[in-house]
Structures are given as C-alpha cells and as structure tokens.
Amino acid sequence: RIEPMPAPVIVWLRQDLRLADNPALDAAARFGGPVLPVYILDEAGQGEWAPGGASRWWLHRSLEALAAAFAKRGSKLILRRGAAGPILEDLLDETGTELVLWNRLYEPWAIARDTAIKSRIVAKGRRAESFNAALLFEPWTVKTGAGGPYKVFTPFWKACLGLGAPPSPLKAPKTLAAPDRWPRSEALDSWALLPTKPDWAGGMREAWTPGEAGAQARLDGFIADALAEYHVMRDRPDVEGVSRLSPYLHFGEIGPRQIWHRVQARVAAEQASAKGAEVYLKEIGWREFSYHLLFHFPSLPTTPLQAAFADFPWRESVADLKAWQRGLTGYPIVDAGMRQLWATGWMHNRVRMIVGSFLVKHLLLPWQAGEAWFWNTLVDADLASNSASWQWIGGCGADAAPYFRVFNPMLQGEKFDPKGEYVARWVPELADLPTPLIHTPWKATEIELKGAGIVLGKTYPRPIVEHEGGRARALNAFQKIRKES
Ligand code: FAD
C-alpha cells in the first residue's frame, strides 16, 4: 500500500534568497517531509517602498539563480505575484499545508503585513513560525542600561559585541523532498522586472553576478585580496578596497553570520588581517545599527529623528536636483559618483557621503530627495541603511555628523582619489586633465583646458553653485532652525 505523501511545509522566501544559513528552509528540511519553497512579489504590500528599478533588475537575476539552486536539489521555487496574505491562504487550501515558515523582515510595512498574515494562518487552524536570517543581533535583543533602544552607534556596537559571537551558520540542506504535486507557478519573465526600452542595465550586468554563488565568490575574493588592508583602503573609491557585498546582504544571498565566521576564521589563520577584520565587522555593525533604528523609530525613512529639522528651510529646485542626478554639477567627484551609481547601481561609501553632503548642503535640497533617487537607482537599496544614512548626512539622524560640518568636494576628491583615477573613469571628458586640476577644472588655464580637450560650460559644466556661497547658504539655514528650536 502506498502511503499518501504528507502535506508540504511552505517556506516563504523574501529577503533571504539563499539555501545556506537559511533557518526557515533548514527547519523545513529537517521535518523530513516535502518542502514547498515560495516567493511572492507583493509590490502593493510594500507601498511606496516597493523595489526601485535597479532592485527589480537584481531581484530578477537573484530569483533565477535561486530557482536553479532549488532545481538542482530536485525541488522547485514557486513564483506568485500579488498580495502575500491571500496567496498564502490559497496555497494552504490547495496543498493542505499545516505549517508555514519564514525568516523575519524588519521594515515597518513588513512587520504590519506579516503580523496580520500570521494571525490569519493561525485563525485557519494552521501554524506559522519565523526565524532570524538577516541580522547578527535582532533589534529587541540589544538594550541600553535603562532598557531602551540605542541612538548612538559606539555604545550600541559595544553592547552587541558584549553579547558574544553569533551562532555558526547552517549548511544548505542536501536534499529537499518534493510534494506530490507542484502548485501553479508564474513565469519570472511575465513579471517584467528587467528593463526593456531602453535597456539601461548593461553596466549592471557587467558589474554583478547576483545570487548565492556570486556572493560567496565576492566574499572569497574580498577576504583573500582586501580584508587585511580594509581599514586603510576602505575610503578609496579608486581602488578595490571594499567588499561590495551590500546588494547580496540586502537580498539575503549571503547572511551576516556567514560573513562574521568567515572573517574570524581568516583572522585565526592570519593574524595580520586582525585590524582590517575588526573595522570591517564594525561596518557590518552599522548595518545592524540601521536596522535597530528603523525598528525602534519606524518613521526613520520619512521624518527627521531630530524634531528641530521638521521646519528646515529646504530649497526646491528641479533643475539642481536633475543636475545632481545626472552627474552634471560641475564638481568632478560628485559627478563621478552619480554616474557610477547610474551605470552600475552602486557607489562607493565615501562618495555616497560626498554626493549626499553636496545635495543637502551645497544645493540645500531635502535629504528625502536623495533618499528617493538612491532607492530607485541602487542595487543595494535597503530601507534601513538608506534612511539611516540619509538622516546621518542630513544632520538630523540619531548619531549624525553635525549639520555645520560641510564636506569640501575638492579636498575630498584630492584626498581620496589622489591620482584622479576614479574621476577619469566615470567622467571621461576630464580624463586628460592632470591632478589635482581634475578635481577643480575651473581652476585650469585656457591652455590647460584646451590641451585636455575641455570647453567649460560645453563639454563639462561649470559648478552649478559656488563652493563658499553654497556653504554659507547652508550654514545660514542651519542657524535659522537653531534659533527657533
Ligand atoms: P563594505 O565597506 O565592504 O562594508 C561591508 C558591509 O557593511 C556593507 O555591505 C553593508 O552591508 C555594511 N555597511 C557598510 N557601511 C555601512 C553604513 N554606513 N551603513 C549601513 N551599513 C553599512 N547601504 C546599503 O546597504 N543600502 C543602502 O541603501 C545604502 N544607502 C546609503 C546612502 C547614503 C547616503 C550613504 C552615505 C550610505 C548608504 N549605505 C547604504 C551604506 C554604505 O554606503 C554601503 O553599505 C556600502 O557602500 C556598500 O558597499 P560595500 O558592500 O562594499 O561596503
């Protein structure tokens, strides 16, 4: 007599698009019965924080890679598009599933949605359980002496480190039993996540290999080539000094526990990488801190954490915002960053700080405008890290640099791109100017400009705002809210 297969356990995948160190998948596999992996594209559920253009491109490639990884194990990734709650309920009815497992998200929209979904599942007499795949320290596990959330990074990270090493990562399940019958799945192509007319994703295709294998390869390369010098080179956009793991972390193609333990193993094997490792894990700590802030201050993406900034006299200028977005401000390091972002979906952290400061200070445009542009153009667009970082840049965040500290884009360029190679790569019309003039083309003589084939105002713009004037205007605006608060 052939026993009927038990009903499958549903694993609802979201920002955990990997097989290794995936606690929900691991738990499902351990039951020993059939496993039904599902991904639901729930754009309406995400509201204004539905994935932007670059994230949609990444998501398509990532789901392709994940589907192939499941297929290799004799399993299948089921794709559905629409409101997650009703889709899951349909799947419960269709398959007779008793148990749904997922890894937790921390975005306010996700917490509200997932809580409601869990109650509906329980109301139907079924079970739902969630796990931690995305963070070393979940936001409610780290508390100040008074029992509240942290607002300053250094004591936050100290408290985290005091909690001890995070658990070792889980191995990918070797096999995944298939259910009797696979439910209907949609074709990924039908979701139209990839750009078509025009196809602007060429630079991203060249720069990235989304998916779990791509993440592991990137981590291997970073540990072998750059970890030991990370503390020295991390601010240099002209060299390969950082890990570029941010989009993989955002989509959960790699988890922070995997990174933590790989980095510690390297230090154990090679003491010389200890300093680089400490500083690198501290940056992973900034990601944890961003999630801590978003969880405890859910208005982080829209509202300044420092109330005085609510009435900040921001300017409105479509022309200036466009010049910034297109990399046509006339400040080479700013334009290089904005063009790197547009072409590859990523920008070096030091340059993110420079372009951010330029937007909110020199141009006096609201940080939310920068946040929105980054949301649409970054492959690592992440609600926690993006909004925490923009609040920091805007001077209104929890642990922000004071507003009156205005980055000088020329000095930043000369210091962090000393040979001008980063600017030459992304603003090729300036490539023939010698350094340091490549960071200040308006200081070049007519002969120097001619020699480099540049006509200021034609082949490359003059600065859209004069540095000292922009700085003074920003400080004035800041004085106003200081007086009023
Ligand atoms: P590495 O230097 O190799 O660092 C390793 C990891 O640590 C990163 O992948 C990232 O997960 C984390 N990390 C590093 N710095 C930060 C930081 N300041 N805040 C939070 N996490 C950090 N990061 C995002 O992942 N998504 C965003 O949407 C985002 N928006 C930003 C907006 C602005 C205005 C600024 C200034 C920074 C933003 N960052 C964002 C943080 C940071 O710039 C990127 O995480 C980093 O550049 C990614 O490159 P990497 O992986 O090579 O970083």
Coordinates of C-alpha atoms and ligand atoms in Angstrom, one line a residue:
R1 CA 0.0 0.0 0.0
I2 CA 1.4 3.4 -0.9
E3 CA 1.0 5.9 1.9
P4 CA -0.1 9.3 0.7
M5 CA 2.6 12.0 1.0
P6 CA 2.2 14.3 4.0
A7 CA 1.2 17.9 3.1
P8 CA 4.3 20.0 2.4
V9 CA 5.8 22.6 4.7
I10 CA 5.7 26.0 3.0
V11 CA 8.9 28.1 3.1
W12 CA 8.0 31.7 2.2
L13 CA 11.2 33.3 0.9
R14 CA 11.6 37.1 0.9
Q15 CA 14.9 38.8 1.6
D16 CA 16.7 35.5 2.3
L17 CA 17.3 34.3 -1.3
R18 CA 19.8 31.6 -0.4
L19 CA 20.0 27.9 0.7
A20 CA 22.9 28.1 3.2
D21 CA 22.3 29.6 6.6
N22 CA 18.6 29.9 5.9
P23 CA 17.0 28.9 9.2
A24 CA 13.4 28.7 7.8
L25 CA 14.5 26.4 5.0
D26 CA 16.7 24.4 7.3
A27 CA 13.8 23.8 9.7
A28 CA 11.5 22.8 6.9
A29 CA 14.1 20.3 5.5
R30 CA 14.6 18.8 9.0
F31 CA 10.9 17.7 9.2
G32 CA 11.8 15.2 6.5
G33 CA 8.6 15.6 4.6
P34 CA 8.0 17.6 1.4
V35 CA 9.1 21.3 1.2
L36 CA 7.3 23.9 -0.9
P37 CA 9.5 27.0 -1.5
V38 CA 7.5 30.1 -2.5
Y39 CA 8.5 33.6 -3.5
I40 CA 5.7 36.2 -3.7
L41 CA 6.2 39.5 -5.5
D42 CA 3.9 41.7 -3.3
E43 CA 4.5 45.2 -4.6
A44 CA 1.3 46.7 -3.2
G45 CA 2.2 45.3 0.3
Q46 CA 5.5 47.4 0.2
G47 CA 3.6 50.6 -0.7
E48 CA 6.0 53.4 -1.5
W49 CA 8.9 51.2 -0.7
A50 CA 8.3 48.7 -3.5
P51 CA 11.6 47.8 -5.2
G52 CA 13.0 50.5 -7.4
G53 CA 14.4 50.0 -11.0
A54 CA 17.8 48.7 -10.1
S55 CA 16.5 46.5 -7.3
R56 CA 14.0 45.0 -9.7
W57 CA 16.8 44.1 -12.1
W58 CA 18.7 42.4 -9.3
L59 CA 15.7 40.6 -8.0
H60 CA 15.0 39.0 -11.4
R61 CA 18.6 37.7 -11.6
S62 CA 18.6 36.6 -8.0
L63 CA 15.4 34.6 -8.4
E64 CA 16.8 33.0 -11.5
A65 CA 19.8 31.9 -9.5
L66 CA 17.7 30.7 -6.6
A67 CA 15.3 28.7 -8.8
A68 CA 18.3 27.0 -10.4
A69 CA 19.7 26.1 -7.0
F70 CA 16.3 24.6 -5.9
A71 CA 16.0 22.7 -9.2
K72 CA 19.5 21.1 -8.6
R73 CA 18.1 19.6 -5.4
G74 CA 15.1 18.2 -7.1
S75 CA 12.9 21.0 -5.8
K76 CA 11.1 23.9 -7.4
L77 CA 10.7 27.6 -6.5
I78 CA 7.0 28.5 -6.8
L79 CA 6.5 32.1 -8.0
R80 CA 3.4 34.1 -7.4
R81 CA 2.6 37.8 -7.8
G82 CA 0.0 39.8 -5.7
A83 CA -1.0 40.3 -2.1
A84 CA 1.0 37.9 0.0
G85 CA -1.8 37.1 2.5
P86 CA -4.4 35.8 0.1
I87 CA -1.8 34.0 -2.0
L88 CA -0.5 32.1 1.1
E89 CA -4.1 31.2 2.1
D90 CA -4.8 29.9 -1.4
L91 CA -1.7 27.8 -1.2
L92 CA -2.7 26.4 2.2
D93 CA -6.1 25.4 0.8
E94 CA -4.6 23.9 -2.3
T95 CA -1.9 21.9 -0.6
G96 CA -3.4 21.1 2.8
T97 CA -0.2 22.6 4.4
E98 CA -0.2 22.8 8.2
L99 CA 2.9 24.8 8.7
V100 CA 4.4 28.0 7.0
L101 CA 7.9 29.1 7.8
W102 CA 9.7 32.3 7.0
N103 CA 12.7 34.5 8.1
R104 CA 11.8 37.8 9.7
L105 CA 11.8 41.2 8.0
Y106 CA 12.2 44.4 10.0
E107 CA 10.7 47.1 7.7
P108 CA 7.6 48.7 9.3
W109 CA 5.4 47.7 6.3
A110 CA 6.6 44.1 6.5
I111 CA 6.1 43.8 10.3
A112 CA 2.5 45.0 9.9
R113 CA 1.8 42.7 7.0
D114 CA 3.5 39.6 8.4
T115 CA 1.8 40.0 11.8
A116 CA -1.6 40.1 10.1
I117 CA -0.7 37.1 7.9
K118 CA 0.4 35.1 10.9
S119 CA -3.0 35.8 12.6
R120 CA -4.9 34.7 9.6
I121 CA -2.9 31.4 9.3
V122 CA -3.5 30.7 13.0
A123 CA -7.2 31.5 12.6
K124 CA -7.4 28.8 9.9
G125 CA -6.0 26.3 12.5
R126 CA -2.6 26.2 10.9
R127 CA 0.8 27.3 12.2
A128 CA 3.3 29.9 11.2
E129 CA 6.9 30.3 12.6
S130 CA 9.6 32.8 11.9
F131 CA 13.4 32.9 12.3
N132 CA 16.3 35.2 12.1
A133 CA 18.3 35.0 8.9
A134 CA 19.3 38.7 8.3
L135 CA 20.9 40.1 11.4
L136 CA 23.6 39.3 13.9
F137 CA 21.6 40.9 16.7
E138 CA 17.9 41.5 16.3
P139 CA 16.7 44.9 17.3
W140 CA 15.0 44.0 20.5
T141 CA 17.9 41.9 21.8
V142 CA 20.2 44.9 22.3
K143 CA 19.1 47.4 25.1
T144 CA 20.6 50.3 26.9
G145 CA 21.1 50.1 30.7
A146 CA 17.7 51.8 31.0
G147 CA 16.1 49.1 28.8
G148 CA 15.5 51.4 25.8
P149 CA 16.9 51.4 22.2
Y150 CA 20.4 52.8 21.4
K151 CA 20.6 56.1 19.5
V152 CA 24.4 56.3 19.3
F153 CA 26.5 53.8 17.3
T154 CA 29.6 53.3 19.5
P155 CA 27.8 52.1 22.7
F156 CA 25.4 50.1 20.5
W157 CA 28.2 48.1 18.9
K158 CA 30.0 47.7 22.2
A159 CA 26.8 46.2 23.7
C160 CA 26.4 43.9 20.6
L161 CA 30.0 42.6 21.0
G162 CA 29.3 42.0 24.6
L163 CA 26.5 39.5 23.6
G164 CA 29.1 37.1 22.3
A165 CA 29.7 35.6 18.9
P166 CA 26.6 35.0 16.7
P167 CA 25.8 31.3 16.1
S168 CA 27.6 29.4 13.4
P169 CA 25.9 29.4 10.1
L170 CA 23.8 26.5 9.0
K171 CA 24.7 24.3 6.0
A172 CA 22.4 24.3 2.9
P173 CA 20.0 21.3 3.1
K174 CA 21.4 18.4 0.9
T175 CA 18.1 17.3 -0.3
L176 CA 14.6 18.7 -0.3
A177 CA 11.7 16.3 -0.8
A178 CA 9.2 17.3 -3.4
P179 CA 5.5 17.4 -2.8
D180 CA 3.1 15.0 -4.7
R181 CA 2.0 17.8 -7.0
W182 CA 3.6 21.2 -7.5
P183 CA 1.1 24.1 -7.4
R184 CA 1.0 26.6 -10.3
S185 CA 4.0 28.9 -10.7
E186 CA 4.2 32.0 -12.7
A187 CA 6.9 32.7 -15.3
L188 CA 9.5 35.1 -13.9
D189 CA 9.7 36.9 -17.3
S190 CA 6.0 37.7 -17.0
W191 CA 6.8 39.9 -14.1
A192 CA 8.7 42.3 -16.4
L193 CA 11.3 43.1 -13.7
L194 CA 14.1 43.7 -16.3
P195 CA 14.2 47.0 -18.2
T196 CA 13.5 46.7 -21.9
K197 CA 13.0 50.0 -23.7
P198 CA 15.6 51.4 -23.1
D199 CA 17.7 48.6 -21.6
W200 CA 19.8 50.6 -19.2
A201 CA 21.1 47.6 -17.3
G202 CA 24.2 46.9 -19.4
G203 CA 26.6 48.4 -16.7
M204 CA 24.9 46.3 -14.0
R205 CA 25.2 43.1 -16.0
E206 CA 28.9 43.8 -16.4
A207 CA 29.4 44.7 -12.7
W208 CA 27.5 42.0 -10.9
T209 CA 26.6 38.3 -10.6
P210 CA 23.5 38.2 -8.4
G211 CA 22.8 35.0 -6.4
E212 CA 24.3 32.9 -3.7
A213 CA 27.3 31.7 -5.7
G214 CA 28.1 35.2 -6.7
A215 CA 28.0 36.3 -3.1
Q216 CA 30.3 33.6 -2.0
A217 CA 32.8 34.3 -4.8
R218 CA 32.8 38.0 -3.8
L219 CA 33.4 37.2 -0.1
D220 CA 36.2 34.8 -1.1
G221 CA 37.9 37.5 -3.3
F222 CA 37.5 40.2 -0.6
I223 CA 38.9 38.1 2.2
A224 CA 41.9 37.0 0.0
D225 CA 42.7 40.4 -1.5
A226 CA 41.4 43.3 0.6
L227 CA 40.4 42.3 4.1
A228 CA 43.9 42.8 5.7
E229 CA 44.1 46.4 4.3
Y230 CA 40.4 47.2 4.7
H231 CA 41.0 49.8 7.5
V232 CA 43.5 51.7 5.3
M233 CA 41.8 51.4 1.9
R234 CA 38.1 51.5 2.6
D235 CA 37.8 55.2 1.9
R236 CA 39.5 55.0 -1.5
P237 CA 37.0 54.8 -4.4
D238 CA 39.8 54.5 -6.9
V239 CA 40.9 51.0 -5.6
E240 CA 39.1 47.7 -4.9
G241 CA 39.3 48.2 -1.2
V242 CA 35.8 47.2 -0.1
S243 CA 33.7 44.1 -0.3
R244 CA 30.7 45.2 -2.5
L245 CA 28.6 42.7 -0.6
S246 CA 25.8 45.2 0.1
P247 CA 23.3 44.0 -2.5
Y248 CA 23.9 40.4 -1.6
L249 CA 23.3 41.2 2.0
H250 CA 20.1 43.2 1.2
F251 CA 18.6 40.3 -0.8
G252 CA 19.8 37.8 1.7
E253 CA 22.0 35.9 -0.8
I254 CA 24.5 35.9 2.0
G255 CA 23.9 36.4 5.7
P256 CA 25.9 38.3 8.2
R257 CA 26.6 35.2 10.3
Q258 CA 28.3 33.6 7.3
I259 CA 30.5 36.8 6.9
W260 CA 31.3 37.0 10.6
H261 CA 32.5 33.5 10.9
R262 CA 34.5 33.5 7.6
V263 CA 36.2 36.7 8.7
Q264 CA 37.0 35.3 12.1
A265 CA 38.4 32.2 10.6
R266 CA 40.7 34.3 8.4
V267 CA 42.0 36.2 11.5
A268 CA 42.6 32.9 13.3
A269 CA 44.6 31.7 10.3
E270 CA 46.4 35.0 9.5
Q271 CA 46.8 37.5 12.4
A272 CA 47.8 40.2 10.0
S273 CA 44.2 40.7 9.0
A274 CA 43.0 41.4 12.5
K275 CA 42.8 45.2 12.3
G276 CA 41.1 45.1 8.8
A277 CA 38.7 42.4 10.2
E278 CA 37.8 44.5 13.2
V279 CA 37.0 47.6 11.1
Y280 CA 35.1 45.5 8.5
L281 CA 32.9 43.8 11.1
K282 CA 32.2 47.3 12.6
E283 CA 30.8 48.3 9.2
I284 CA 28.6 45.3 9.3
G285 CA 27.7 46.7 12.7
W286 CA 26.5 49.9 11.0
R287 CA 24.0 47.8 9.1
E288 CA 22.8 46.3 12.3
F289 CA 22.5 49.7 13.9
S290 CA 20.5 50.9 10.9
Y291 CA 18.0 48.1 11.5
H292 CA 18.0 48.8 15.2
L293 CA 17.0 52.4 14.4
L294 CA 14.4 51.5 11.8
F295 CA 12.7 49.0 14.1
H296 CA 12.6 51.4 17.1
F297 CA 11.9 54.5 15.1
P298 CA 9.7 53.4 12.2
S299 CA 9.3 56.9 10.8
L300 CA 13.0 56.9 10.0
P301 CA 12.5 56.8 6.2
T302 CA 10.4 60.0 6.1
T303 CA 10.7 62.1 9.3
P304 CA 13.9 63.6 10.8
L305 CA 14.8 62.0 14.1
Q306 CA 15.8 65.4 15.5
A307 CA 12.5 67.2 15.7
A308 CA 14.1 70.7 15.1
F309 CA 14.7 69.6 11.5
A310 CA 11.0 69.4 10.8
D311 CA 11.0 73.1 9.8
F312 CA 14.3 73.2 8.0
P313 CA 14.1 75.7 5.2
W314 CA 15.0 73.4 2.3
R315 CA 15.0 74.8 -1.3
E316 CA 13.1 73.4 -4.2
S317 CA 14.9 73.3 -7.5
V318 CA 14.0 70.7 -10.1
A319 CA 17.0 71.9 -12.2
D320 CA 19.5 71.4 -9.5
L321 CA 18.1 68.1 -8.5
K322 CA 18.3 66.9 -12.1
A323 CA 21.9 68.1 -12.5
W324 CA 22.8 66.2 -9.3
Q325 CA 21.0 63.0 -10.5
R326 CA 22.7 63.1 -13.9
G327 CA 26.2 63.8 -12.7
L328 CA 26.3 67.3 -14.2
T329 CA 27.0 69.5 -11.1
G330 CA 30.4 70.7 -12.3
Y331 CA 32.1 69.1 -9.2
P332 CA 34.0 66.1 -10.6
I333 CA 34.0 63.8 -7.6
V334 CA 30.2 64.4 -7.2
D335 CA 29.6 63.8 -10.9
A336 CA 31.8 60.7 -10.9
G337 CA 29.8 59.2 -8.0
M338 CA 26.4 59.9 -9.5
R339 CA 27.5 58.4 -12.8
Q340 CA 28.9 55.3 -11.2
L341 CA 25.6 54.9 -9.5
W342 CA 23.6 55.3 -12.7
A343 CA 25.9 52.9 -14.6
T344 CA 26.4 50.1 -12.1
G345 CA 23.7 50.5 -9.4
W346 CA 26.3 51.0 -6.7
M347 CA 28.5 53.8 -5.4
H348 CA 31.5 53.8 -3.0
N349 CA 30.6 54.7 0.6
R350 CA 33.0 57.7 0.7
V351 CA 31.5 59.1 -2.4
R352 CA 27.9 58.4 -1.2
M353 CA 28.8 60.7 1.7
I354 CA 30.3 63.4 -0.6
V355 CA 27.3 63.4 -3.0
G356 CA 24.9 63.3 -0.1
S357 CA 26.5 66.2 1.7
F358 CA 26.6 68.2 -1.6
L359 CA 22.9 67.7 -2.1
V360 CA 21.7 68.7 1.4
K361 CA 24.3 71.4 2.0
H362 CA 25.6 73.0 -1.3
L363 CA 22.3 72.6 -3.0
L364 CA 20.1 72.8 0.2
L365 CA 17.8 70.2 -1.2
P366 CA 16.0 67.8 1.2
W367 CA 17.6 64.5 2.1
Q368 CA 14.4 62.7 1.2
A369 CA 15.0 63.7 -2.4
G370 CA 18.4 62.0 -2.3
E371 CA 17.0 59.0 -0.5
A372 CA 14.3 58.6 -3.2
W373 CA 16.8 58.7 -6.0
F374 CA 19.1 56.2 -4.3
W375 CA 16.1 54.0 -3.7
N376 CA 15.4 53.8 -7.4
T377 CA 19.0 53.5 -8.6
L378 CA 20.9 51.4 -6.0
V379 CA 21.1 47.7 -6.4
D380 CA 21.6 47.6 -2.6
A381 CA 18.7 50.0 -1.8
D382 CA 17.8 49.0 1.7
L383 CA 15.2 50.8 3.8
A384 CA 17.1 50.6 7.0
S385 CA 20.6 51.5 5.7
N386 CA 19.4 54.1 3.2
S387 CA 17.2 56.1 5.5
A388 CA 19.6 55.9 8.5
S389 CA 22.5 57.0 6.2
W390 CA 20.5 59.9 4.7
Q391 CA 19.4 61.1 8.1
W392 CA 23.1 61.0 9.1
I393 CA 24.0 63.0 6.0
G394 CA 21.2 65.4 6.6
G395 CA 22.5 66.1 10.1
C396 CA 19.1 65.2 11.6
G397 CA 19.7 61.5 12.4
A398 CA 20.3 59.7 15.7
D399 CA 24.1 59.8 15.6
A400 CA 24.5 62.3 12.9
A401 CA 27.6 64.4 11.9
P402 CA 26.7 68.0 12.9
Y403 CA 25.0 69.8 10.1
F404 CA 27.5 72.6 10.2
R405 CA 30.3 70.3 9.1
V406 CA 30.2 70.8 5.3
F407 CA 32.4 68.5 3.1
N408 CA 34.6 70.3 0.7
P409 CA 34.2 68.3 -2.5
M410 CA 37.6 69.4 -3.9
L411 CA 39.6 68.4 -0.9
Q412 CA 37.6 65.2 -0.6
G413 CA 38.5 64.4 -4.2
E414 CA 42.2 65.2 -3.8
K415 CA 42.4 63.2 -0.6
F416 CA 40.5 60.0 -1.5
D417 CA 41.1 60.0 -5.3
P418 CA 44.7 61.3 -5.2
K419 CA 45.6 60.5 -8.8
G420 CA 42.1 61.4 -10.2
E421 CA 41.7 57.8 -11.5
Y422 CA 38.1 57.5 -10.2
V423 CA 37.1 60.7 -11.7
A424 CA 38.8 59.9 -15.0
R425 CA 36.9 56.6 -15.2
W426 CA 33.4 58.0 -14.6
V427 CA 33.8 61.5 -16.0
P428 CA 36.0 60.6 -19.1
E429 CA 35.7 64.1 -20.6
L430 CA 38.1 65.2 -17.8
A431 CA 40.5 62.3 -18.1
D432 CA 43.2 64.3 -19.8
L433 CA 43.4 67.0 -17.1
P434 CA 46.4 66.4 -14.7
T435 CA 45.8 66.0 -11.0
P436 CA 44.9 68.0 -8.9
L437 CA 43.2 70.0 -11.6
I438 CA 41.0 67.0 -12.5
H439 CA 39.2 67.8 -9.2
T440 CA 39.0 71.6 -10.0
P441 CA 38.7 72.0 -13.7
W442 CA 37.5 75.7 -13.3
K443 CA 41.0 76.5 -12.0
A444 CA 42.7 75.3 -15.1
T445 CA 44.0 77.9 -17.6
E446 CA 42.6 78.2 -21.1
I447 CA 45.7 76.4 -22.4
E448 CA 45.4 73.6 -19.9
L449 CA 41.7 73.2 -20.8
K450 CA 42.4 73.2 -24.5
G451 CA 45.2 70.6 -24.0
A452 CA 42.7 68.3 -22.3
G453 CA 40.0 68.9 -24.9
I454 CA 37.6 70.6 -22.5
V455 CA 35.3 73.6 -23.1
L456 CA 33.9 74.5 -19.7
G457 CA 30.1 75.1 -20.0
K458 CA 30.0 72.9 -23.1
T459 CA 31.9 69.6 -22.8
Y460 CA 31.7 69.8 -19.0
P461 CA 29.6 72.1 -16.8
R462 CA 30.8 74.9 -14.7
P463 CA 30.0 74.4 -11.0
I464 CA 26.2 74.9 -10.5
V465 CA 26.8 76.5 -7.2
E466 CA 29.9 78.2 -5.9
H467 CA 31.5 76.3 -3.0
E468 CA 31.9 79.1 -0.5
G469 CA 28.5 80.6 -1.4
G470 CA 26.8 77.2 -1.1
R471 CA 28.4 76.6 2.2
A472 CA 27.4 80.0 3.7
R473 CA 23.8 79.5 2.5
A474 CA 23.7 76.1 4.2
L475 CA 25.1 77.4 7.5
N476 CA 22.5 80.3 7.4
A477 CA 19.7 77.9 7.0
F478 CA 21.0 75.8 9.9
Q479 CA 21.3 78.9 12.1
K480 CA 17.6 79.6 11.5
I481 CA 16.4 76.3 12.9
R482 CA 18.9 76.6 15.8
K483 CA 17.4 79.9 16.7
E484 CA 13.8 78.6 16.5
S485 CA 14.4 75.4 18.5
Ligands
FAD1 P1 31.9 47.5 2.8 O1 32.7 48.7 3.1 O2 32.5 46.3 2.2 O3 31.1 47.1 4.1 C1 30.5 45.8 4.3 C2 29.0 45.9 4.6 O4 28.8 46.7 5.8 C3 28.2 46.5 3.6 O5 27.9 45.6 2.5 C4 27.0 47.0 4.3 O6 26.1 46.0 4.5 C5 27.6 47.4 5.7 N1 27.8 48.8 5.7 C6 28.9 49.5 5.5 N2 28.8 50.8 5.7 C7 27.5 51.0 6.1 C8 26.8 52.1 6.6 N3 27.3 53.3 6.6 N4 25.5 51.9 6.9 C9 25.0 50.7 6.9 N5 25.6 49.6 6.5 C10 26.9 49.7 6.2 N6 24.0 50.7 2.3 C11 23.1 49.8 1.9 O7 23.3 48.6 2.0 N7 21.9 50.2 1.3 C12 21.6 51.5 1.1 O8 20.5 51.8 0.6 C13 22.6 52.5 1.5 N8 22.3 53.8 1.3 C14 23.3 54.7 1.7 C15 23.0 56.1 1.5 C16 24.0 57.0 1.9 C17 23.7 58.5 1.7 C18 25.2 56.6 2.5 C19 26.2 57.6 2.9 C20 25.4 55.3 2.7 C21 24.5 54.3 2.3 N9 24.7 52.9 2.5 C22 23.8 52.0 2.1 C23 25.9 52.5 3.3 C24 27.1 52.1 2.6 O9 27.5 53.2 1.7 C25 27.0 50.8 1.8 O10 26.6 49.8 2.6 C26 28.4 50.4 1.2 O11 29.0 51.4 0.4 C27 28.3 49.1 0.4 O12 29.5 48.8 -0.2 P2 30.3 47.5 0.4 O13 29.4 46.3 0.5 O14 31.5 47.4 -0.5 O15 30.7 48.0 1.8

